[in-house]
GROMACS .gro file of C-alpha atoms in nm:
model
  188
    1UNK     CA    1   0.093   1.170   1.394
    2UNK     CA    2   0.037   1.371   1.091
    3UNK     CA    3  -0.336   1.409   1.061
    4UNK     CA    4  -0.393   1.289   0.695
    5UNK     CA    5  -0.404   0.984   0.520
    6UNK     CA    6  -0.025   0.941   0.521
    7UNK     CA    7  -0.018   0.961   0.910
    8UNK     CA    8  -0.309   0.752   0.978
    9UNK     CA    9  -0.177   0.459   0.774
   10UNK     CA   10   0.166   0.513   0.944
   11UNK     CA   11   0.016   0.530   1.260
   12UNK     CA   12  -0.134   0.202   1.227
   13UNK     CA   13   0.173   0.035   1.081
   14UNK     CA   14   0.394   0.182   1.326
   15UNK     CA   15   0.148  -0.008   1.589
   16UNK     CA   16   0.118  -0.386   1.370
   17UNK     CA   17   0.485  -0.424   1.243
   18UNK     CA   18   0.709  -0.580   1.476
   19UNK     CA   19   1.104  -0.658   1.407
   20UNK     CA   20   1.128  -0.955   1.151
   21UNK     CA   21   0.884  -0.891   0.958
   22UNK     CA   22   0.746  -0.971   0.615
   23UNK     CA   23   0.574  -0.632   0.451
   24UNK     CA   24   0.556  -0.558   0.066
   25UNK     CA   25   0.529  -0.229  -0.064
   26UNK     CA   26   0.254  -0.260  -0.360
   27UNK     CA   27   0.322   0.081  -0.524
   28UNK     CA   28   0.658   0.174  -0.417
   29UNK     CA   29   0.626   0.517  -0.574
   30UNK     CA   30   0.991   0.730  -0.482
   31UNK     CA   31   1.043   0.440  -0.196
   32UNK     CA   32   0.949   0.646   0.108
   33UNK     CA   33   0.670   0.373   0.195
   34UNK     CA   34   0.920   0.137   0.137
   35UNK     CA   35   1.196   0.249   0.378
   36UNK     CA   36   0.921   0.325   0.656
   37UNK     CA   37   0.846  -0.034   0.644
   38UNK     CA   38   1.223  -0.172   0.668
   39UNK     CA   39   1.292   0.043   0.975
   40UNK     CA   40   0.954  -0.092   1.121
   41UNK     CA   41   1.103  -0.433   1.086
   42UNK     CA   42   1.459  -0.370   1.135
   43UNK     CA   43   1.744  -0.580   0.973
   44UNK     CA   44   1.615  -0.876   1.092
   45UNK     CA   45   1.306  -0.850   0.818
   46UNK     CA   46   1.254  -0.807   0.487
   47UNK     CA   47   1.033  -0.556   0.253
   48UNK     CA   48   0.955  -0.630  -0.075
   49UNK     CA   49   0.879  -0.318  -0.259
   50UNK     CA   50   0.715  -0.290  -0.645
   51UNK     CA   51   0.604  -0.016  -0.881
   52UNK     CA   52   0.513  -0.080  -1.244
   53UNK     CA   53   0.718   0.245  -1.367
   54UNK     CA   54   1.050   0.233  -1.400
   55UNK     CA   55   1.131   0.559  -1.289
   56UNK     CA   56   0.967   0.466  -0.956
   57UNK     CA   57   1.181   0.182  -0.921
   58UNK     CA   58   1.473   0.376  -0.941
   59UNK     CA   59   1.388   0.627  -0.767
   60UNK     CA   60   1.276   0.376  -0.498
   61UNK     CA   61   1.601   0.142  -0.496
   62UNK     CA   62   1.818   0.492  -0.485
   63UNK     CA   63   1.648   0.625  -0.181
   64UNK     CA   64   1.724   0.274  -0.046
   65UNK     CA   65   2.065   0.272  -0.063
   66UNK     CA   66   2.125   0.649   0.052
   67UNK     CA   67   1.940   0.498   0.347
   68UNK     CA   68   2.218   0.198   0.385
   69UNK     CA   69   1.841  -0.029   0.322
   70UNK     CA   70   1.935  -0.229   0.086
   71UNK     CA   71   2.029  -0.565   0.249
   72UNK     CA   72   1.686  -0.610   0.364
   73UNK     CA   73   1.465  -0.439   0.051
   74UNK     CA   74   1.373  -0.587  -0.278
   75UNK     CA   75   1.254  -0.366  -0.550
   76UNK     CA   76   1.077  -0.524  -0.853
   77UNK     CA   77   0.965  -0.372  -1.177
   78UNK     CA   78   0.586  -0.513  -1.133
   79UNK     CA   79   0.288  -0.447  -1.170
   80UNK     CA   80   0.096  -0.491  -0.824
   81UNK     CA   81  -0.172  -0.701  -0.983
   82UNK     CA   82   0.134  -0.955  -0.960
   83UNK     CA   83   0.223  -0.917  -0.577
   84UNK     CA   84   0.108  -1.318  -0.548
   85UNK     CA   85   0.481  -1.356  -0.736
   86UNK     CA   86   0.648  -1.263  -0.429
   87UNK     CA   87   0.507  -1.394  -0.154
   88UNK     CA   88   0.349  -1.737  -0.083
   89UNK     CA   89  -0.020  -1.701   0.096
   90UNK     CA   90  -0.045  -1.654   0.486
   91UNK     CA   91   0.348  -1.517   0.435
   92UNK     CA   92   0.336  -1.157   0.497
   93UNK     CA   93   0.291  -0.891   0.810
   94UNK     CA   94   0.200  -0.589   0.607
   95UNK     CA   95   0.129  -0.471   0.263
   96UNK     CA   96   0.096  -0.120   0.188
   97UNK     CA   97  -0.048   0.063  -0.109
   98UNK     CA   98  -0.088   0.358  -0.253
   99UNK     CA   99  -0.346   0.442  -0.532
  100UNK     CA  100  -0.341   0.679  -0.810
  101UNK     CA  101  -0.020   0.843  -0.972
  102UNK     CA  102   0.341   0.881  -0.890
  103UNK     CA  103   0.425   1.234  -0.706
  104UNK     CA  104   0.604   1.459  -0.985
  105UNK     CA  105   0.561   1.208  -1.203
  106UNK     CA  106   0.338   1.205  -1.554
  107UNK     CA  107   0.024   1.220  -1.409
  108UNK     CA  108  -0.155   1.051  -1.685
  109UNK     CA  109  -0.048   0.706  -1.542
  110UNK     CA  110  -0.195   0.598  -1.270
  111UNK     CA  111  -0.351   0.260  -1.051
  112UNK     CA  112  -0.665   0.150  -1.263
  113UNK     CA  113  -0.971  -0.015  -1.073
  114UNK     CA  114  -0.955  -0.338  -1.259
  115UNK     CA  115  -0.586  -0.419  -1.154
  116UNK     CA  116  -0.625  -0.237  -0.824
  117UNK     CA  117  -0.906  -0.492  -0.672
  118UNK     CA  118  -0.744  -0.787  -0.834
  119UNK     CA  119  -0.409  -0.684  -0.630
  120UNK     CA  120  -0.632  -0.636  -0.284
  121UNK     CA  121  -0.770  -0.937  -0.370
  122UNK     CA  122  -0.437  -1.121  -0.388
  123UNK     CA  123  -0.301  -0.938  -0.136
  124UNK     CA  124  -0.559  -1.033   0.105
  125UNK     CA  125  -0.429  -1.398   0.048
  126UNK     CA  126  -0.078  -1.290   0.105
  127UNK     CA  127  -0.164  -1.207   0.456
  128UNK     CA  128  -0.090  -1.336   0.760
  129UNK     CA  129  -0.358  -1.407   1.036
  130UNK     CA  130  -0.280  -1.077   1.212
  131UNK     CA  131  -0.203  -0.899   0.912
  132UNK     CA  132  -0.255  -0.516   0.792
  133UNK     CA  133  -0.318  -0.390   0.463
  134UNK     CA  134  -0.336  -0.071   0.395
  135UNK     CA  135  -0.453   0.205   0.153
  136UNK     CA  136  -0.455   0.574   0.059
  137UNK     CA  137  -0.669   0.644  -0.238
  138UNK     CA  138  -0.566   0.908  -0.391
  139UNK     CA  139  -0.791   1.063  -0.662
  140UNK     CA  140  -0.935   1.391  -0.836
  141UNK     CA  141  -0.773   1.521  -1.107
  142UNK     CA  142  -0.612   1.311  -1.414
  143UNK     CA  143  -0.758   0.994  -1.278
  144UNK     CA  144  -1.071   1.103  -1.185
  145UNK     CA  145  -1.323   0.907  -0.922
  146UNK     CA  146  -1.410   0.602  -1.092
  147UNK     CA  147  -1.112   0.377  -0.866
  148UNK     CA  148  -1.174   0.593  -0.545
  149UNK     CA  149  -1.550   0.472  -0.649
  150UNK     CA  150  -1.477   0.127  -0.724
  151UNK     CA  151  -1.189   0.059  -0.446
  152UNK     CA  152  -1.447   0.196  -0.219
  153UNK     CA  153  -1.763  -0.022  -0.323
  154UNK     CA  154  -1.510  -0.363  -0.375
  155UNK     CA  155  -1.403  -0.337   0.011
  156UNK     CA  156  -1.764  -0.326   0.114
  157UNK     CA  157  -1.774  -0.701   0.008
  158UNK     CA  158  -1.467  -0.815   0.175
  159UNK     CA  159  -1.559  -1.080   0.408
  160UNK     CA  160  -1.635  -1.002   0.718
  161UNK     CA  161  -1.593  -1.307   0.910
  162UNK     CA  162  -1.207  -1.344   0.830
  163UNK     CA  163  -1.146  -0.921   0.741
  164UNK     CA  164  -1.222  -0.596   0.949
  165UNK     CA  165  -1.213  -0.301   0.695
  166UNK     CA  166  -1.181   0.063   0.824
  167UNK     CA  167  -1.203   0.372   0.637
  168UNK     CA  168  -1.118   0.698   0.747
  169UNK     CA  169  -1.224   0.977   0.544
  170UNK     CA  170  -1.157   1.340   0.622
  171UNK     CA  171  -1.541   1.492   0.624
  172UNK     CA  172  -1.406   1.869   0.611
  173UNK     CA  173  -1.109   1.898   0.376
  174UNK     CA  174  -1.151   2.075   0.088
  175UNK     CA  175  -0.957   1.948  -0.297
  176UNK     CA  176  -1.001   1.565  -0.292
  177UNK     CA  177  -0.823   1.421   0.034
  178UNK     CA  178  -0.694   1.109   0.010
  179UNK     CA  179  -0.898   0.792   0.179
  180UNK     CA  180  -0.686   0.589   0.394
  181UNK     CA  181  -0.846   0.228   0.452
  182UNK     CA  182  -0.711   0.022   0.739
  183UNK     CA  183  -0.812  -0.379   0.624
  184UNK     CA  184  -0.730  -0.622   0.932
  185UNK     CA  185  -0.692  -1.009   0.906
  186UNK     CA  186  -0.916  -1.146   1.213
  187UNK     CA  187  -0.695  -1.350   1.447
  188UNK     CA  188  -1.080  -1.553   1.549
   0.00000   0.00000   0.00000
């Protein structure tokens, strides 16, 4: 495992999602999130992946192919604030996302706080009794702290009787490391 955010989210993933699966890819960025999750759940599942830039979505649905991924991956121009368009609630295995701006890409777009929570939010619906969400905030720089901020106060008020929400932050890394937040759907 790869001791940052990246790895600790994969980690996890690599321990929830089974063969046949249902994951969505929230912020598909260049589509590496994406293909992790369709070789988690094989051929026999199905990954719906979304960015709002189109770029990304290229990017994302050329990796794909190069990959031979494409029977069982999606890609959507969409923003994530509209993942409840692609799933139906208490549908999905996974969802994975990735806040703040696209790697080599114009760094003066990026995930907002406002559309971030109300995707979570949605998300959390999407889930599956058994389900993982997960996070890396990424922040600093063009975008600032006021998501990490926000993301990080909204998941405080998740509720705790149907969620378990872990965050892992890396206490002596230096230049802004990225948060990864593990968000569980109780099985009761």
């Amino acid at each position: 495992m790869q001791l940052n955010a990246l790895g600790v989210v994969h980690f996890a993933l690599q321990q929830h999602v089974r063969p046949g699966a249902f994951c969505i890819d929230a912020t598909a960025g260049k589509g590496r999130d994406t293909a992790f999750l369709a070789n988690l759940c094989t051929q026999s599942g199905k990954v719906v992946a979304l960015d709002i830039q189109p770029q990304a979505v290229e990017q994302t649905k050329e990796y794909i192919a190069e990959l031979g991924l494409e029977n069982q991956v999606s890609v959507h121009l969409s923003d994530h604030q509209h993942i409840d368009q692609f799933a139906s609630p208490n549908s999905v295995d996974a969802i994975v996302f990735n806040f703040g701006w696209l790697p080599g890409g114009d760094h003066s777009i990026f995930t907002k706080p406002q559309t971030s929570i109300l995707a979570i939010q949605k998300g959390l619906s999407l889930l599956k009794t058994g389900g993982l969400m997960t996070l890396c905030i990424y922040y600093g720089k063009e975008c600032g702290f006021a998501e990490r901020d926000a993301l990080l106060e909204y998941i405080q008020t998740i509720d705790a009787k149907t969620y378990t929400v872990l965050v892992c932050q890396f206490a002596n890394r230096a230049n802004c490391p990225a948060i990864p937040v593990l968000i569980y759907k109780r099985t009761v």
